[in-house]
Short mmCIF file of C-alpha atoms and ligand atoms in Angstrom, two decimals:
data_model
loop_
_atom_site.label_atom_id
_atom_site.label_comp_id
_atom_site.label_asym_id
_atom_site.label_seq_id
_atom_site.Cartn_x
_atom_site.Cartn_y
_atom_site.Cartn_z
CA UNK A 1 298.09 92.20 208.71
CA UNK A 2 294.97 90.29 209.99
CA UNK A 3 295.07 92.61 212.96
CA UNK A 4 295.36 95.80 211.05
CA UNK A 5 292.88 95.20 208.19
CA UNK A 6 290.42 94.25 211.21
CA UNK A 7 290.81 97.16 212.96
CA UNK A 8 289.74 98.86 209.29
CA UNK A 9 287.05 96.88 209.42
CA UNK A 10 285.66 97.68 212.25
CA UNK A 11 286.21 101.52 212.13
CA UNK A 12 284.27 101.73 208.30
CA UNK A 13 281.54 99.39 209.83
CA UNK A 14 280.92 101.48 213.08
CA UNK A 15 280.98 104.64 210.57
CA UNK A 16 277.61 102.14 208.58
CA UNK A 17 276.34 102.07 211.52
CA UNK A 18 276.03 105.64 212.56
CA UNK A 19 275.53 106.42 209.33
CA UNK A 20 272.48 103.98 208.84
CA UNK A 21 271.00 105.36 212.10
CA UNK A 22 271.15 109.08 210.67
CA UNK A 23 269.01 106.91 207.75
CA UNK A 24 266.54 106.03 210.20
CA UNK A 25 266.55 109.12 212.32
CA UNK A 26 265.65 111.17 209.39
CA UNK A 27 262.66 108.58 207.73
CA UNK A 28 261.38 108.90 211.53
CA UNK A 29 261.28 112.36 211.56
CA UNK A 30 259.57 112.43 208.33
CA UNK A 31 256.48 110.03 208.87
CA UNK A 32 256.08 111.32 212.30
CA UNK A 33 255.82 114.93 210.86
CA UNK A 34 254.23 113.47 207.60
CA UNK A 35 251.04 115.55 208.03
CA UNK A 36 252.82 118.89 208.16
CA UNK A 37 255.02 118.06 205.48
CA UNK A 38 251.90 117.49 203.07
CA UNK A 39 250.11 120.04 204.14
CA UNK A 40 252.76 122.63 203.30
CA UNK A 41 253.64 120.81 200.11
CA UNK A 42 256.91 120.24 201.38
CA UNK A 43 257.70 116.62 200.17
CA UNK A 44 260.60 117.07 197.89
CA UNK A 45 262.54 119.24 200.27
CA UNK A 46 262.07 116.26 202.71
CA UNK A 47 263.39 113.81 199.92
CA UNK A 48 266.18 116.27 199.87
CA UNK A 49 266.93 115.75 203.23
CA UNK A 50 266.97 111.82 203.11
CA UNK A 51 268.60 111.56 199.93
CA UNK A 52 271.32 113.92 202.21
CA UNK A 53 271.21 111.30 204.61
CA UNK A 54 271.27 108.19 202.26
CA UNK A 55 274.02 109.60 200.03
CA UNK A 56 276.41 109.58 203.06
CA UNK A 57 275.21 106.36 203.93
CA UNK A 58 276.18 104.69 200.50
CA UNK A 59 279.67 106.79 200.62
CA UNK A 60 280.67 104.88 204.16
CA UNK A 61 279.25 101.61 202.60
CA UNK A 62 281.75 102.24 199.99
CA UNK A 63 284.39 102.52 202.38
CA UNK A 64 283.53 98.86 204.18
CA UNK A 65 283.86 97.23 200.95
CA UNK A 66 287.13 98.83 199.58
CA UNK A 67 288.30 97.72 202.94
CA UNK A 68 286.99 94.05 202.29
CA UNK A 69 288.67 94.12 199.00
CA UNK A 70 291.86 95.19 200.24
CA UNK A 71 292.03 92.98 202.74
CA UNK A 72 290.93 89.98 200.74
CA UNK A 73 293.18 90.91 197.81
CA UNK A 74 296.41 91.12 200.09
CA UNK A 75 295.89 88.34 201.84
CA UNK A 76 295.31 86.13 198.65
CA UNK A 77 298.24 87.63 197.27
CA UNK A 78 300.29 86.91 200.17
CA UNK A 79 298.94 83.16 200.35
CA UNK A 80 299.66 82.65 196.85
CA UNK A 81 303.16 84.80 196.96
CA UNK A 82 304.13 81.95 199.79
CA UNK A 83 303.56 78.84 197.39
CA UNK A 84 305.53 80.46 194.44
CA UNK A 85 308.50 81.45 196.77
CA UNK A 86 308.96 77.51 198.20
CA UNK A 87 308.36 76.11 194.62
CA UNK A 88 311.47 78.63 193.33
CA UNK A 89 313.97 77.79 197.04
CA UNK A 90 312.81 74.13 196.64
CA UNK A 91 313.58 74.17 192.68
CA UNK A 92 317.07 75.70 193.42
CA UNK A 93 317.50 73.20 196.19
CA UNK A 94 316.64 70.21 194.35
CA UNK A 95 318.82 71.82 191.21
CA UNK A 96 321.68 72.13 194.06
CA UNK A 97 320.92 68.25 195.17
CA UNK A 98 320.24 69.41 198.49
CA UNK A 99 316.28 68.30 198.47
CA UNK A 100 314.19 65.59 197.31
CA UNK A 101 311.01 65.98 195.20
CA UNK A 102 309.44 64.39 197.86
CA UNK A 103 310.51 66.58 200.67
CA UNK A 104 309.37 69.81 198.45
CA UNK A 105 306.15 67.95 197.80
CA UNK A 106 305.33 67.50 201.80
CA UNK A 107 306.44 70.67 202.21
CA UNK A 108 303.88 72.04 199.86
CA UNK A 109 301.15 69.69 201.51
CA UNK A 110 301.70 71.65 204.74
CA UNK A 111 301.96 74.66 203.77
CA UNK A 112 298.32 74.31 202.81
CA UNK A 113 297.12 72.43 205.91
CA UNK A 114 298.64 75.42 207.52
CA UNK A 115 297.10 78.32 205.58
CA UNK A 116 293.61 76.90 205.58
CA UNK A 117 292.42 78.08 208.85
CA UNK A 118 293.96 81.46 208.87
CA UNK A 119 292.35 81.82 205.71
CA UNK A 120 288.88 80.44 206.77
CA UNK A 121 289.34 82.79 210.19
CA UNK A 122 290.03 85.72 207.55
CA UNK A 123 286.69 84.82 205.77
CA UNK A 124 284.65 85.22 208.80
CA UNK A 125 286.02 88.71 209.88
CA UNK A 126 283.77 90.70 207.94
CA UNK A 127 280.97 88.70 209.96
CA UNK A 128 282.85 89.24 213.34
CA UNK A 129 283.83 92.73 212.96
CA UNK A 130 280.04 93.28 211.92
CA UNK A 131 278.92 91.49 215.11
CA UNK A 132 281.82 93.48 217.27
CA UNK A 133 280.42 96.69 216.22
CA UNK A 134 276.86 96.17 216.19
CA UNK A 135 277.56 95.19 219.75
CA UNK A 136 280.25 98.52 220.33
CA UNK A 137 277.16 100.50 219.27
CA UNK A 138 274.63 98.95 221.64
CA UNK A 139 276.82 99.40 224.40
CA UNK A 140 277.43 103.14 224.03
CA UNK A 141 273.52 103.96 223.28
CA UNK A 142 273.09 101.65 226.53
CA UNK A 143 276.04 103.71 228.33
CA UNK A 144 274.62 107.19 227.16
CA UNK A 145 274.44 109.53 230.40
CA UNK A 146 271.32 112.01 230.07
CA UNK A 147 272.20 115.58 229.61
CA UNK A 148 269.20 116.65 231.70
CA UNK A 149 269.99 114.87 235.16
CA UNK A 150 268.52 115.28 239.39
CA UNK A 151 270.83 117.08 241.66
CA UNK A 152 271.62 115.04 244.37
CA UNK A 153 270.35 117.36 246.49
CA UNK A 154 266.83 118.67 244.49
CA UNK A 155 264.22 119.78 246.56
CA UNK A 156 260.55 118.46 246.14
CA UNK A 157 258.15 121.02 245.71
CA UNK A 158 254.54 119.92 247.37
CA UNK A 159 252.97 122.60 245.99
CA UNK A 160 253.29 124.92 243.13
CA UNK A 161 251.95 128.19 243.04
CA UNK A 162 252.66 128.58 239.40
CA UNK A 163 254.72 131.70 239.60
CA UNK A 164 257.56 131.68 236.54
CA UNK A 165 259.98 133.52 236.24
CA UNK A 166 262.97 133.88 233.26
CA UNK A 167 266.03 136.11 234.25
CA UNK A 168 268.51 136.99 231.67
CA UNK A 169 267.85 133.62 229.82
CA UNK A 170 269.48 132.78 226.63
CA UNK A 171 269.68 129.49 225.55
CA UNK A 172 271.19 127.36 222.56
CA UNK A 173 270.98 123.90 221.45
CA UNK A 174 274.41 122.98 220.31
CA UNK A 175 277.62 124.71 220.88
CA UNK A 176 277.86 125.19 217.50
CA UNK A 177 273.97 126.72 216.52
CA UNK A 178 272.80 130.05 217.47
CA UNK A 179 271.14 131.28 220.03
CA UNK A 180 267.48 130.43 219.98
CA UNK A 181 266.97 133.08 222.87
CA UNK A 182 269.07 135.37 223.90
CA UNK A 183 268.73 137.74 227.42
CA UNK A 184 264.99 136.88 227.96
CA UNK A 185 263.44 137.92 230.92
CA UNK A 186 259.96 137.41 231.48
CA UNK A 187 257.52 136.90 234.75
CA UNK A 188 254.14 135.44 234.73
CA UNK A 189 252.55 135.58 237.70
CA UNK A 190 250.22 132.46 239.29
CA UNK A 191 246.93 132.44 237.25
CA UNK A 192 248.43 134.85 234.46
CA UNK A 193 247.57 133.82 230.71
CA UNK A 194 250.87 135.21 228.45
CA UNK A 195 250.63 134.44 224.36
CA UNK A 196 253.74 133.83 222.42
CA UNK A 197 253.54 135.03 219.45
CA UNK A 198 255.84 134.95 216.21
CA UNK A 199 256.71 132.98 213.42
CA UNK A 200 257.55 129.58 213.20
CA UNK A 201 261.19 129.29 214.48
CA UNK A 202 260.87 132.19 216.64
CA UNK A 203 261.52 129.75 219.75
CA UNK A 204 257.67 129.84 221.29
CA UNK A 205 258.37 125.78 221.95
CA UNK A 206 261.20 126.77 222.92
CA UNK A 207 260.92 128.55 225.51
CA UNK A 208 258.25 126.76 226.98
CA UNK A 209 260.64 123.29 227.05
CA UNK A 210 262.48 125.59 229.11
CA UNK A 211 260.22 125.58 232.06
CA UNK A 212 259.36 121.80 232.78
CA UNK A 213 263.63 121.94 232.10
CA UNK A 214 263.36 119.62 228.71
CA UNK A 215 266.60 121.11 228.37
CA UNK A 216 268.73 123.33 230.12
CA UNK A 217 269.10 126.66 229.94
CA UNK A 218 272.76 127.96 228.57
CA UNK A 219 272.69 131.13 230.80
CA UNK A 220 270.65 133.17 233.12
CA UNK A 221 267.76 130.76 234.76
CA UNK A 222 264.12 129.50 235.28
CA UNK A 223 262.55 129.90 237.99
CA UNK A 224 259.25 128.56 239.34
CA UNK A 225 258.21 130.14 242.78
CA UNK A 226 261.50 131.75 243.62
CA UNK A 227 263.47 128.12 243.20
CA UNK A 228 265.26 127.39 240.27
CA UNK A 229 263.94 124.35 238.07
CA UNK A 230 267.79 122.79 238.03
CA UNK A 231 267.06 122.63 241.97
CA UNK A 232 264.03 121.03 241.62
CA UNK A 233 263.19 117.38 241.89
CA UNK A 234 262.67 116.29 237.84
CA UNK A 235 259.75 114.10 238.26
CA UNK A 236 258.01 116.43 241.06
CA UNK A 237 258.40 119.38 238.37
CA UNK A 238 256.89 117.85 235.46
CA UNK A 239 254.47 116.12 237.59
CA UNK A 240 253.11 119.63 238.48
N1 ATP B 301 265.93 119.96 218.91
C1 ATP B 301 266.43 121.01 218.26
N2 ATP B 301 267.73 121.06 217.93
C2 ATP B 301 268.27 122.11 217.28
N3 ATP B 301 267.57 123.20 216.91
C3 ATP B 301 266.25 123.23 217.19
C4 ATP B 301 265.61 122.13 217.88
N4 ATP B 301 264.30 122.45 218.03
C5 ATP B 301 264.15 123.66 217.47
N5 ATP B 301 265.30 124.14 216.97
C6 ATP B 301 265.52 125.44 216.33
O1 ATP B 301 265.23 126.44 217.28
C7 ATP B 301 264.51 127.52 216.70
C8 ATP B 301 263.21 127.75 217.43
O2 ATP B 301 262.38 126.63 217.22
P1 ATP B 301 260.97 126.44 217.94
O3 ATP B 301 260.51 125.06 217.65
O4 ATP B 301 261.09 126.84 219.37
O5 ATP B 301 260.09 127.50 217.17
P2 ATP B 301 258.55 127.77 217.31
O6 ATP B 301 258.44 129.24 217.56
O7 ATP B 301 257.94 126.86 218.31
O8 ATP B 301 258.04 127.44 215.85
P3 ATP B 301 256.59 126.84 215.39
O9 ATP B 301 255.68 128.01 215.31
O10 ATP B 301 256.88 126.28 214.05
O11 ATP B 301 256.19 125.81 216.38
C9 ATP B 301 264.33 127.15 215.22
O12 ATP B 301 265.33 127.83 214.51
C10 ATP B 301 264.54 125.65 215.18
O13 ATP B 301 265.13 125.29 213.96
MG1 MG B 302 256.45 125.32 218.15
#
């Protein structure tokens, strides 16, 4: 029971933590953009937003504690259903002359020596399973492989002439979004000044994230030179 209430435990408090770093994702993104959000009068659809964010906090906090409760409540239960079943056996056994008092009376004494430390070991899984999964969720930020990695075999460039080129680039930033760009193909020559214009959202950052490869592109490619950029050393391409 200890086992399975534990492993409860620690799937509602990993769901806190995600949940409470969603929290603190979003109040981030808010102060950092706090000017903008003033300026365009925008604070209440920004409350919106964390309010969004804190509401599904409080729901998985909800979870960790009707977990706690259940667990606490059965076990209690349990501890206390234990007592009342060797007071009735030893009754019927002292009724049937087959106990003494005495016996049923030890008996009793270590049950309790007996129950004690699974019961203080019970108390302190809330605290462990918080430690576990603080430490689960360290580990996999710590283990988290960049999406945006070198080839092993990228070529540094020495020089760039500054020649960049987009063929037949369309690009997304989740699976599950829509296309930001779509079949974009675009050359600038060396020492060529091109303006992006459109609204905002029409993908002007975008695009240009594109280039120094901030992120990859989902088809068609960038190319600086001639050479791809997902050929290109990382650090030599942003350093030029
Ligand atoms: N990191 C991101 N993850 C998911 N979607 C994004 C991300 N950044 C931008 N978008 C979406 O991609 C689209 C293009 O955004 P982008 O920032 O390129 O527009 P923009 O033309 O630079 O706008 P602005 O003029 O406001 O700077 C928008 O719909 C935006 O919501
Ligand atoms: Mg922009």
């Amino acid at each position: 029971m200890t086992v399975y209430f534990n492993k409860m435990l620690n799937k509602a408090l990993r769901r806190n933590k995600e949940r409470i770093g969603d929290v603190n994702a979003q109040i981030e993104d808010s102060l950092a953009g706090i000017r903008t959000v003033k300026s365009f009068a925008n604070e209440s659809f920004e409350i919106e937003k964390f309010n969004r964010e804190n509401i599904r906090f409080l729901e998985s906090r909800k979870n960790t504690y009707k977990a706690e409760a259940l667990f606490y409540n059965s076990f209690e239960s349990i501890i206390q259903l234990i007592t009342i079943t060797v007071i009735i056996f030893g009754s019927v056994n002292i009724v049937n002359t087959d106990l003494d008092l005495a016996d049923l009376i030890t008996f009793l004494l270590y049950i309790n020596f007996m129950i004690e430390p699974i019961q203080r070991l019970n108390h302190m899984s809330t605290q462990l399973q918080e430690g576990i999964t603080g430490f689960q969720r360290f580990m996999e930020i710590m283990n988290m492989k960049p999406a945006i990695e070198n080839k092993p075999d990228a070529v540094i460039l020495p020089e760039i002439r500054g020649e960049i080129e987009f063929r037949q680039v369309s690009f997304r930033y989740e699976d599950h979004l829509d296309k930001v760009i779509q079949n974009l193909s675009l050359r600038i020559e060396p020492g060529e000044y091109v303006a992006l214009v459109g609204p905002s959202g029409a993908g002007k950052t975008t695009l240009c994230s594109l280039i120094p490869r901030l992120y990859d592109v989902t088809d068609g490619e960038v190319l600086i030179d001639g050479i791809d950029v997902r050929n290109i050393d990382l650090q030599s391409l942003r350093q030029k």
